CSV table of C-alpha atoms in Angstrom, one decimal:
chain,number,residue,atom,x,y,z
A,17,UNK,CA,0.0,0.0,0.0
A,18,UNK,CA,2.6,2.6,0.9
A,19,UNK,CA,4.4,1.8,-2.5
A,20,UNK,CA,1.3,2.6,-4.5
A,21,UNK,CA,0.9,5.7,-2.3
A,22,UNK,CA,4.5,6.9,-3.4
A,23,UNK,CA,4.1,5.3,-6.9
A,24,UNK,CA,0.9,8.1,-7.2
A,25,UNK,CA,2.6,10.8,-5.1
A,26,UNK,CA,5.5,10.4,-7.9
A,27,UNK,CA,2.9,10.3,-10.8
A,28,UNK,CA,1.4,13.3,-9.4
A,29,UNK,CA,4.7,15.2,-9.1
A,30,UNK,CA,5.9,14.4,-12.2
A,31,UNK,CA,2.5,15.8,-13.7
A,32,UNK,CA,2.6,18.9,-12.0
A,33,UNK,CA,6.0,19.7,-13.4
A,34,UNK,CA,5.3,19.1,-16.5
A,35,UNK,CA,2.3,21.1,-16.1
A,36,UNK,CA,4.5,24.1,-15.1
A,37,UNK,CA,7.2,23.5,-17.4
A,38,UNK,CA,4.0,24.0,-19.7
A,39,UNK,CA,2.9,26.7,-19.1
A,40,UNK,CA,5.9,28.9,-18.7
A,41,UNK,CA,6.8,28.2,-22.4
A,42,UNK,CA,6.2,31.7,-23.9
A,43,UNK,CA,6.3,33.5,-20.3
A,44,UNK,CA,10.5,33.5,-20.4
A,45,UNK,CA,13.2,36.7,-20.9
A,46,UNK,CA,13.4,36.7,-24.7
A,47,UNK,CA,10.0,36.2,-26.5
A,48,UNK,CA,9.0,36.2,-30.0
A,49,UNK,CA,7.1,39.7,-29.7
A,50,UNK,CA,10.1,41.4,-27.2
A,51,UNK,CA,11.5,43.1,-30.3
A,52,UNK,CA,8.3,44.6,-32.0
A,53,UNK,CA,7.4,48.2,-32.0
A,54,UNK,CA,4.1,49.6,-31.4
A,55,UNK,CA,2.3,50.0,-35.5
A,56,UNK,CA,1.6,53.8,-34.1
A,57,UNK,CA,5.0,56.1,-34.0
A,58,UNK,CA,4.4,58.7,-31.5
A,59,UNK,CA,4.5,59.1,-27.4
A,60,UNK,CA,1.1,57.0,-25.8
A,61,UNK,CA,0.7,57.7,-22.4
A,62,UNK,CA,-2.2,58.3,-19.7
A,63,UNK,CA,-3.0,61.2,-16.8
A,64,UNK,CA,-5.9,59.7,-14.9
A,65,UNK,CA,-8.5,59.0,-17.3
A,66,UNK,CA,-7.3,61.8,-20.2
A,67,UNK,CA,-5.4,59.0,-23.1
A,68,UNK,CA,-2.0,60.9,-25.0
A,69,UNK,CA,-1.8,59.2,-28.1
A,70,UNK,CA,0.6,59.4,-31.6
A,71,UNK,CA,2.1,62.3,-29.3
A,72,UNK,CA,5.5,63.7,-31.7
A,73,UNK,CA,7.7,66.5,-32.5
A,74,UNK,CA,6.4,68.5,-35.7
A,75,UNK,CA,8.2,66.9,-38.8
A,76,UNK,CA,9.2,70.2,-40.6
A,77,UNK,CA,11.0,69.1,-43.8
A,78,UNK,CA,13.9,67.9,-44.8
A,79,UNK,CA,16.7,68.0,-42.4
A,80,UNK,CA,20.5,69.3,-44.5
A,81,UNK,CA,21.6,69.6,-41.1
A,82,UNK,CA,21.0,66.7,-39.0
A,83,UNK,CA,18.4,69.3,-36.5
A,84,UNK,CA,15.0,69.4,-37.7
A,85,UNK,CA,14.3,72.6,-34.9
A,86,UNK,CA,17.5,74.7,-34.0
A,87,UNK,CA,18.5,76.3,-30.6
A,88,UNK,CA,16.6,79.3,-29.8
A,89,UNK,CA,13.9,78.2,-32.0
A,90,UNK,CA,10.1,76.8,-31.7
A,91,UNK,CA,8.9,73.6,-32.2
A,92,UNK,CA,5.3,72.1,-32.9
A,93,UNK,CA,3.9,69.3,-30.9
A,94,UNK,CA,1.3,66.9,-32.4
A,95,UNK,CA,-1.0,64.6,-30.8
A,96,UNK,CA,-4.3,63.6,-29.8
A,97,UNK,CA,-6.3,63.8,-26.3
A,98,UNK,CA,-8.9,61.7,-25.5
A,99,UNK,CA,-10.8,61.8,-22.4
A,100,UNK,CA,-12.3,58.8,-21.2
A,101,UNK,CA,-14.2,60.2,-18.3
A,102,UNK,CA,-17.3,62.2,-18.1
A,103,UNK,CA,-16.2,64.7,-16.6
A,104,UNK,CA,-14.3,67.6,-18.7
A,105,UNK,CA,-10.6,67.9,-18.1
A,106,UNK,CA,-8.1,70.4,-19.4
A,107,UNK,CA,-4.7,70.3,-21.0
A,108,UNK,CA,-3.0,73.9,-18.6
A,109,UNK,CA,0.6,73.1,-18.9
A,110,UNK,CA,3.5,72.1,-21.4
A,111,UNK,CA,6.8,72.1,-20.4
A,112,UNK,CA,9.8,70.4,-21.2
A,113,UNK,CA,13.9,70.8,-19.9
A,114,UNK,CA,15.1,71.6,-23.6
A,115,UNK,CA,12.8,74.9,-23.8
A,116,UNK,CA,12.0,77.9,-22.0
A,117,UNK,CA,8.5,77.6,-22.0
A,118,UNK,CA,5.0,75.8,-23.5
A,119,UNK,CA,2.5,77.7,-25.1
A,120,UNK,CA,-1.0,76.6,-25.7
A,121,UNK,CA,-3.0,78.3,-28.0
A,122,UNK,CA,-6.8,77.5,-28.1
A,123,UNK,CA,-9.4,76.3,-26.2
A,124,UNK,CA,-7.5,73.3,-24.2
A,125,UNK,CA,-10.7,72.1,-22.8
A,126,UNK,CA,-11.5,68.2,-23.1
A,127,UNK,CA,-15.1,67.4,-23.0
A,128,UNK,CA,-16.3,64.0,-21.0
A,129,UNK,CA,-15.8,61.0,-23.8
A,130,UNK,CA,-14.5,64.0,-26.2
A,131,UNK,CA,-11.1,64.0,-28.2
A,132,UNK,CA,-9.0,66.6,-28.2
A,133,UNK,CA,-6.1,67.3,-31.2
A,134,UNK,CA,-2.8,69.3,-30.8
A,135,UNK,CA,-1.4,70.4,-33.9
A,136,UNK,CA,-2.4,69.0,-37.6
A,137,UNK,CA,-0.1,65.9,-38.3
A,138,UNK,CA,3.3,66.4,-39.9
A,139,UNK,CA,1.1,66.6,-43.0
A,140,UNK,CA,-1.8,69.0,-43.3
A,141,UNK,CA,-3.9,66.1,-44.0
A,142,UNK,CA,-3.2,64.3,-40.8
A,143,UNK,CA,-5.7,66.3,-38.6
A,144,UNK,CA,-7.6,63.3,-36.3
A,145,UNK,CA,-10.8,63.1,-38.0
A,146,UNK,CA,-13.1,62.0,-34.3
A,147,UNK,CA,-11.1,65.3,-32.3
A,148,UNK,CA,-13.8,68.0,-31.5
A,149,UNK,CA,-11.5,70.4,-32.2
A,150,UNK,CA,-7.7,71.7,-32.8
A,151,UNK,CA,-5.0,73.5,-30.8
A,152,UNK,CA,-1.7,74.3,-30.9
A,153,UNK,CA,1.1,73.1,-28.4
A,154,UNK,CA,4.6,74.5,-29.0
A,155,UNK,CA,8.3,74.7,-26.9
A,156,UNK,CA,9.9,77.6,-27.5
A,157,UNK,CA,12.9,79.2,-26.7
A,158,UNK,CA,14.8,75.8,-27.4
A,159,UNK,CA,17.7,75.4,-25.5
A,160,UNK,CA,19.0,72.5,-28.0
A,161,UNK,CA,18.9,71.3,-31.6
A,162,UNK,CA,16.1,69.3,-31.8
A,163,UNK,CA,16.9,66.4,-34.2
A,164,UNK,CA,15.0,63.5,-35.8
A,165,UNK,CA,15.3,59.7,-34.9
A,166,UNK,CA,15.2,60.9,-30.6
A,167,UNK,CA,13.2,61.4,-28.5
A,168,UNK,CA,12.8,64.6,-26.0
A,169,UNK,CA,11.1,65.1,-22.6
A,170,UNK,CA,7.8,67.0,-22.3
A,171,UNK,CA,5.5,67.1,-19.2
A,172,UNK,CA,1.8,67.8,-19.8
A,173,UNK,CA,-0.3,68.8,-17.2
A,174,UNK,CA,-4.0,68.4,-17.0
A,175,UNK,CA,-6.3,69.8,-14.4
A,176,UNK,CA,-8.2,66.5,-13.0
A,177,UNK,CA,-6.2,64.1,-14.9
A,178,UNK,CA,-2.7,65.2,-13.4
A,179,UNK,CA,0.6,64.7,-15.3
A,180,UNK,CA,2.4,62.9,-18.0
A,181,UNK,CA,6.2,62.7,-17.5
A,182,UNK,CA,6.4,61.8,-21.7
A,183,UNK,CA,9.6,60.7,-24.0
A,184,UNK,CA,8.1,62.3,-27.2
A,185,UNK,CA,10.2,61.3,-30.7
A,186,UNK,CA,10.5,63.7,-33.7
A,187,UNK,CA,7.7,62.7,-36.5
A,188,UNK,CA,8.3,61.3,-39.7
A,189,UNK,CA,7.5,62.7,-43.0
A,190,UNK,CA,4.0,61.7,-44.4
A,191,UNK,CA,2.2,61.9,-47.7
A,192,UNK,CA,3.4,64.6,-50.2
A,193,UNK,CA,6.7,65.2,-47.8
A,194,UNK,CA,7.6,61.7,-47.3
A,195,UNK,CA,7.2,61.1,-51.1
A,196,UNK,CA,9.5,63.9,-51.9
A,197,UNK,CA,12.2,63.1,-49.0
A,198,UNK,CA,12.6,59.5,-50.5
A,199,UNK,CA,12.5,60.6,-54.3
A,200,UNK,CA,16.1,63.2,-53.6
């Protein structure tokens, strides 16, 4: 009797590690989806219930000299806000360490379950089609050469929602830009 007891206690055992071993297949370091980006290019983020998505630096043209914004400059932020909550929030501060100051122009006001976009694209047919309506966001005084392929800090501040410590890249040309950029 106690060797059937220990013959099942082994059985048992064995199964459960198995089972584990199992399991844990796809759950390790290295996967097969650890190297794939996100399809959308910009910043996404979340203050409380207000969503940052496709958040970027302005694509301004072609680039001769490696900065796609210069020192002492401005430079355009894109994105769109979308509140999930019923209540309205509000976009009241942009700042960022590589510029002076943020300046929001427009009515910054996100109604409840209302979308909110900052800039037009880096194309002028890029404005989000579901946003209510349009502002502009911009650093300026830059205290560095802003340049394409990195990504720069910003902090945006909403009244309920709170803050957004963000890593927002440079855009990339689209449409009529991006097919002259690749035809030089």
């Amino acid at each position: 009797m106690k060797r059937r007891a220990a013959a099942v206690a082994t059985l048992a055992l064995s199964a459960a590690l198995g089972l584990a071993t199992l399991t844990g297949c796809g759950a390790g370091q290295i996967t097969q989806t650890d190297t794939q980006a996100s399809a959308v290019n910009g910043y996404q983020g979340q203050a409380g219930r207000i969503m940052v998505r496709n958040a970027s630096i302005a694509y301004t043209g072609q680039a001769k000299t490696g900065a796609i914004y210069t020192a002492g400059g401005a430079a355009d932020l894109n994105m769109t806000l979308v509140n999930v909550s019923p209540i309205a929030d509000q976009l009241i501060s942009v700042s960022s360490p590589i510029a002076a100051a943020g300046l929001i122009q427009g009515d910054a006001v996100i109604g409840g379950g209302r979308a909110l976009q900052v800039g037009n694209g880096d194309s002028p047919s890029d404005a989000a089609a579901l946003a209510d309506k349009t502002i502009s966001v911009r650093l300026v005084g830059l205290k560095q050469d802003i340049t394409a392929g990195l990504n720069y800090p910003v902090v945006l501040t909403f009244q309920r929602g709170g803050v957004v410590n963000a890593e927002i890249p440079v855009g990339y040309p689209t449409g009529d830009l991006a097919i002259r950029s690749s035809s030089n």
